[in-house]
N, CA, C and O of each residue as an XYZ file, in Angstrom:
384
protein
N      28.467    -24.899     20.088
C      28.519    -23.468     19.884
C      28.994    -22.764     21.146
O      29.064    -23.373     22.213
N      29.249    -21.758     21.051
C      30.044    -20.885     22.309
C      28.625    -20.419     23.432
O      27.506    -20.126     23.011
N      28.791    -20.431     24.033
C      27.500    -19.841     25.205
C      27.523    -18.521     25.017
O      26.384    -18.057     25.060
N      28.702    -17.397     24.748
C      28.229    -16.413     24.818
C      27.785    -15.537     22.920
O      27.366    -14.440     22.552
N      28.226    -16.905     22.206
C      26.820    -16.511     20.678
C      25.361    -16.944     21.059
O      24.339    -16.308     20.805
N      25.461    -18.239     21.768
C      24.062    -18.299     21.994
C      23.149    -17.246     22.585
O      22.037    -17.000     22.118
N      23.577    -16.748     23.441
C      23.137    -15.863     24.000
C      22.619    -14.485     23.676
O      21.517    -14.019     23.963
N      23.759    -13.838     22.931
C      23.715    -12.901     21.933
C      22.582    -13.371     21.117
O      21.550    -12.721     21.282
N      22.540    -14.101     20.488
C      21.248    -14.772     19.657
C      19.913    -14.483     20.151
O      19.015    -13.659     19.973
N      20.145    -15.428     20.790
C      18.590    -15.693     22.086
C      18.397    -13.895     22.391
O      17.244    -13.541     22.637
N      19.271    -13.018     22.379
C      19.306    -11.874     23.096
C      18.621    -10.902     21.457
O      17.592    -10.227     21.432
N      19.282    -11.068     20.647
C      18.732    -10.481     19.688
C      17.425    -10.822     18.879
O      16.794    -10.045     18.161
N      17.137    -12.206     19.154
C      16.139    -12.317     18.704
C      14.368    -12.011     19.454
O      13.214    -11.920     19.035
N      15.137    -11.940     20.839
C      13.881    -11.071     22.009
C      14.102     -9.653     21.058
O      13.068     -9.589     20.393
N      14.358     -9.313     20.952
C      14.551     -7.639     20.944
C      14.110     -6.950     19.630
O      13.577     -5.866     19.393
N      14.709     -8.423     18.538
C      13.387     -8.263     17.110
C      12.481     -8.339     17.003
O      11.830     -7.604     16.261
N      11.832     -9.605     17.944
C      10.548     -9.999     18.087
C      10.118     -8.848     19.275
O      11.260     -8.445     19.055
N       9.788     -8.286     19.913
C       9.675     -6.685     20.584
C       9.452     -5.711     19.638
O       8.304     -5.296     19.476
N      10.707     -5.121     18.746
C      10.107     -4.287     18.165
C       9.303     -4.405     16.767
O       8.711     -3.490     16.194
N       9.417     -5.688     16.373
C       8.313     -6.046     15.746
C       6.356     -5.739     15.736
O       5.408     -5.317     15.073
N       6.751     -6.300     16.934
C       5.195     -6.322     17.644
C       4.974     -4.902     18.242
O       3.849     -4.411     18.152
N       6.005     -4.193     18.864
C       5.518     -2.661     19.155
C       5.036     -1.564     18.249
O       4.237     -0.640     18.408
N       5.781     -1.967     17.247
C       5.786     -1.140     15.766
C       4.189     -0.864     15.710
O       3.505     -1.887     15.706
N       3.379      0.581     15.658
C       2.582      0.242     14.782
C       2.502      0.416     13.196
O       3.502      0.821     12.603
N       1.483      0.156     12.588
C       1.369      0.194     11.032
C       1.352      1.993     10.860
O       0.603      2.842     11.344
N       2.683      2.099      9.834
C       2.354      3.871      9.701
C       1.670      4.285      8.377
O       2.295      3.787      7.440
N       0.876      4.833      8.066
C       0.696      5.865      6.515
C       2.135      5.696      5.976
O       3.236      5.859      6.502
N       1.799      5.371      4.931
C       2.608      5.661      3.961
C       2.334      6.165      2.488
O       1.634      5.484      1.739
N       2.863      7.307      2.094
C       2.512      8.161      1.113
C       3.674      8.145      0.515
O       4.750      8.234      1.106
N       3.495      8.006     -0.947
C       4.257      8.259     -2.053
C       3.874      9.164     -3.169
O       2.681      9.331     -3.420
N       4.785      9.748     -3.843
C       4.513     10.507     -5.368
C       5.952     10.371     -6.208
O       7.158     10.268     -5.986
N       5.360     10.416     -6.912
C       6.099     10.234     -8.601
C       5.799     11.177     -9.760
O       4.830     11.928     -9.642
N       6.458     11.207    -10.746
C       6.166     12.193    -11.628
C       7.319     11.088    -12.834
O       8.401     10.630    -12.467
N       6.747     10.889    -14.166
C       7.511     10.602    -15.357
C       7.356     11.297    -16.386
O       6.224     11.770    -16.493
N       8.024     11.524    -17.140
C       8.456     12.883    -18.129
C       8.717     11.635    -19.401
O       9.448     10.672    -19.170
N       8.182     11.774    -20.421
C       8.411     10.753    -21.665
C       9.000     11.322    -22.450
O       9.226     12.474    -22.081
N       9.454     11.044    -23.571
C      10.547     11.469    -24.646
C      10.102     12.592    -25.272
O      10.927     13.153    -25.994
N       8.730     13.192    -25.166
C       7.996     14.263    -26.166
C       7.454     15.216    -24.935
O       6.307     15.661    -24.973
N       8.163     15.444    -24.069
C       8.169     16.232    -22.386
C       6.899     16.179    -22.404
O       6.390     17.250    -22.735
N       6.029     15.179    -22.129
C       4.872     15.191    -21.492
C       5.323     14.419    -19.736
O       6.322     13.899    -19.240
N       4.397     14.635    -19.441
C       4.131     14.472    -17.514
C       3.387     13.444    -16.808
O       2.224     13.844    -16.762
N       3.444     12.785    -16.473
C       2.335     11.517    -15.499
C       2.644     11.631    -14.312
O       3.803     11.227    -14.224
N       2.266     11.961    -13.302
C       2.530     11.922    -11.935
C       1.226     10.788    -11.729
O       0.191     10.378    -12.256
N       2.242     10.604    -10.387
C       1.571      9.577     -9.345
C       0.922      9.049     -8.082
O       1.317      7.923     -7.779
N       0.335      9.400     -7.550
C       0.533      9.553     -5.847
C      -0.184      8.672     -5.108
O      -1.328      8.489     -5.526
N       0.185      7.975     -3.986
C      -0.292      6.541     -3.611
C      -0.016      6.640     -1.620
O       0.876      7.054     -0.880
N      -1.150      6.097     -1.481
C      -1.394      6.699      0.002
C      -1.370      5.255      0.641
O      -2.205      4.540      0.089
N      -0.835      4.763      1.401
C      -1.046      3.612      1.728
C      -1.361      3.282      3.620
O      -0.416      3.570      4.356
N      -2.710      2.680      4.319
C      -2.482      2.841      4.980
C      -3.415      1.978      5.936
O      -4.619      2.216      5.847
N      -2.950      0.870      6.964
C      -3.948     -0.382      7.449
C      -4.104     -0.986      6.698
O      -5.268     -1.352      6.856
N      -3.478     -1.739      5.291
C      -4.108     -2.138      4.189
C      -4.754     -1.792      3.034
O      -5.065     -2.578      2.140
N      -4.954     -0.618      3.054
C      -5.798      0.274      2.472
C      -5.208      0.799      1.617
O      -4.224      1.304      2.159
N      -5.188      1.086      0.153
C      -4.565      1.700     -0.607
C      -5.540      2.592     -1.221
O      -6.720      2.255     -1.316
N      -5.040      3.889     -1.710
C      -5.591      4.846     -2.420
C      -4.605      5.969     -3.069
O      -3.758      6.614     -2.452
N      -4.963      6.066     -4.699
C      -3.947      6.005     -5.828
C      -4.662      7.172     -6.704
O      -5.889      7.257     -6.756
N      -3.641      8.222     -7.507
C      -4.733      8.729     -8.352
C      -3.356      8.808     -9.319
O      -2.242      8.773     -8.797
N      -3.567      8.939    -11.032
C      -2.662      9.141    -11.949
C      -3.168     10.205    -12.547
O      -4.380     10.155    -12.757
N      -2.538     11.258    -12.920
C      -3.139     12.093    -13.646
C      -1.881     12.671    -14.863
O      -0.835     13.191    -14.473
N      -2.165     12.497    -16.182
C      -1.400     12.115    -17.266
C      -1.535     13.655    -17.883
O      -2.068     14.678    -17.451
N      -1.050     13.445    -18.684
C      -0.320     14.592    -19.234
C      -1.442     15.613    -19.936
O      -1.074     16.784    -19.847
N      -2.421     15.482    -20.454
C      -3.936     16.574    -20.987
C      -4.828     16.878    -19.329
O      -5.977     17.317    -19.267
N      -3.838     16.467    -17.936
C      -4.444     16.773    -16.908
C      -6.004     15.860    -16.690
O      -6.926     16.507    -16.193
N      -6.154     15.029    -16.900
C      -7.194     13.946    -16.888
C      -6.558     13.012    -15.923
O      -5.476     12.486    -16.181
N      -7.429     12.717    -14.435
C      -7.091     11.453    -13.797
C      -7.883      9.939    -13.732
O      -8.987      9.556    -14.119
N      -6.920      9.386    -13.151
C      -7.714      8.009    -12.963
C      -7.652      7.768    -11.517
O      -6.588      8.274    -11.160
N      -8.386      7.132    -10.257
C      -8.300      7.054     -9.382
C      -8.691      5.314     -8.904
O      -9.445      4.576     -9.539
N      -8.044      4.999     -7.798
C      -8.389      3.783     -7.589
C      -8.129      3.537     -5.772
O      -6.994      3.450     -5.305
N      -9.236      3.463     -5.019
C      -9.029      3.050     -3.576
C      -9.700      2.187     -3.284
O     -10.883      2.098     -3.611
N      -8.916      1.169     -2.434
C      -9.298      0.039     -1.864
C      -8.994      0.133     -0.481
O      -8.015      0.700      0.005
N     -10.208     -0.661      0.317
C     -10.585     -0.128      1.658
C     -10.722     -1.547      1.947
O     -11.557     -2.074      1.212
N     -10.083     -2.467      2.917
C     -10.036     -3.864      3.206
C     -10.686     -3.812      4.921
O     -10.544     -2.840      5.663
N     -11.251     -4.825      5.214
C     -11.645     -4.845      6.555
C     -11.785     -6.686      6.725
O     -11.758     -7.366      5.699
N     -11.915     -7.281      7.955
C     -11.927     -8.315      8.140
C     -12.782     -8.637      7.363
O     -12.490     -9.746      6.914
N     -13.798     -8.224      6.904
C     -15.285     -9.333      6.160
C     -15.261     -9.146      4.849
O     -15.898     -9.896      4.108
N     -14.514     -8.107      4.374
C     -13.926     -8.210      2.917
C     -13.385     -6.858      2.265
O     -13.528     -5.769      2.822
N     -12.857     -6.998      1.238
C     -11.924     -5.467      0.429
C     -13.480     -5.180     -0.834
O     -14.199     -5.952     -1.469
N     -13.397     -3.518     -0.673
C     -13.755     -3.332     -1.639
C     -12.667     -2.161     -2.334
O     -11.865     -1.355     -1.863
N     -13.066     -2.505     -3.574
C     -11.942     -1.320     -4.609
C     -12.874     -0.937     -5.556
O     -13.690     -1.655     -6.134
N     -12.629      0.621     -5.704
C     -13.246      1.443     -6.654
C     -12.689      2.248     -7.626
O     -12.199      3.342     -7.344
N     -12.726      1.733     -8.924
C     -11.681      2.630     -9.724
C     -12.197      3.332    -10.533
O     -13.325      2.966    -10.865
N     -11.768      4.338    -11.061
C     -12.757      5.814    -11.304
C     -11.737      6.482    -12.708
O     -10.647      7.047    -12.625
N     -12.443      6.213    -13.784
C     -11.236      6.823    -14.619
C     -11.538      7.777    -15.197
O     -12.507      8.487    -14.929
N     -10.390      8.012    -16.486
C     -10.781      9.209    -16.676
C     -11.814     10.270    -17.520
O     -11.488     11.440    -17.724
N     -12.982      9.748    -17.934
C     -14.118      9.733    -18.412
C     -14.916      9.966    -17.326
O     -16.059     10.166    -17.738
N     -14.864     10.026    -16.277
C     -15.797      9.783    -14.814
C     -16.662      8.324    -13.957
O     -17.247      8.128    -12.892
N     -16.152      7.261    -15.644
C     -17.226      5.406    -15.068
C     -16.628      5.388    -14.041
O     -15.491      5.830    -13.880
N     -17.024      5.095    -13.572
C     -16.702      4.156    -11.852
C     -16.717      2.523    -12.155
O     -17.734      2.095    -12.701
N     -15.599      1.529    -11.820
C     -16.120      0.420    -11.653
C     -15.997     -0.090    -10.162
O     -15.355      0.460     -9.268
N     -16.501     -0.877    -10.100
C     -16.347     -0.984     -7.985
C     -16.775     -2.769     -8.049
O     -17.853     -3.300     -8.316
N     -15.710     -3.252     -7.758
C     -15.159     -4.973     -7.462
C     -15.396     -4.806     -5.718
O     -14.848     -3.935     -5.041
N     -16.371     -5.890     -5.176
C     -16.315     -6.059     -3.998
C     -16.257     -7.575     -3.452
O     -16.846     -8.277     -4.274
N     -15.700     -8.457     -2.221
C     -15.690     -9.522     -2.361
C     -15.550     -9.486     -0.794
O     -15.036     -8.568     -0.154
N     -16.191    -10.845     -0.196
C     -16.635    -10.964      1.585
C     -15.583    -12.259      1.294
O     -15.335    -12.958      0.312
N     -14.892    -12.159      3.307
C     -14.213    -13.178      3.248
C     -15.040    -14.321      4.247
O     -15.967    -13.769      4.840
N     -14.947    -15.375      4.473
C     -15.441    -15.848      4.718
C     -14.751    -16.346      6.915
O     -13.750    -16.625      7.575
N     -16.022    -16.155      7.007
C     -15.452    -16.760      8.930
C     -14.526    -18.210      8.811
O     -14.085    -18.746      9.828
């Protein structure tokens, strides 16, 4: 191979691996909205952030459903909440 691709290489791949690792994790937030054939509405909105997700749908008679999950080294719990008001809540430990 030529010495000066290697290099370039070797050179780009410091500089991925850098901003890789500098990067931190950002929030990320989304929304949506779908419109069905009889103009009704579903929006969407989804928060994402450290692992962590948290979501709510709220459909077209304005009734939501909600669902957040909160992860940490010793385990995720998720709680989903619909639209009646039940709560169900799934929790699970990870192991050392």
């Amino acid at each position: 191979m030529n010495k000066a691709f290697k290099s370039g290489t070797a050179v780009t791949a410091v500089l991925l691996a850098l901003t890789t690792l500098s990067t931190p994790a950002m929030a990320r937030d989304r929304s949506s909205s779908f419109t069905g054939p009889k103009g009704q509405t579903v929006t969407r909105n989804v928060s994402r952030s450290h692992g962590d997700v948290s979501s709510t749908t709220t459909g077209p008679n304005g009734k939501s459903t909600s669902r957040v999950v909160d992860r940490s080294p010793e385990g995720t719990q998720a709680v989903l909440t619909g639209p009646n008001g039940q709560t169900i809540v799934r929790q699970t430990t990870r192991q050392p």
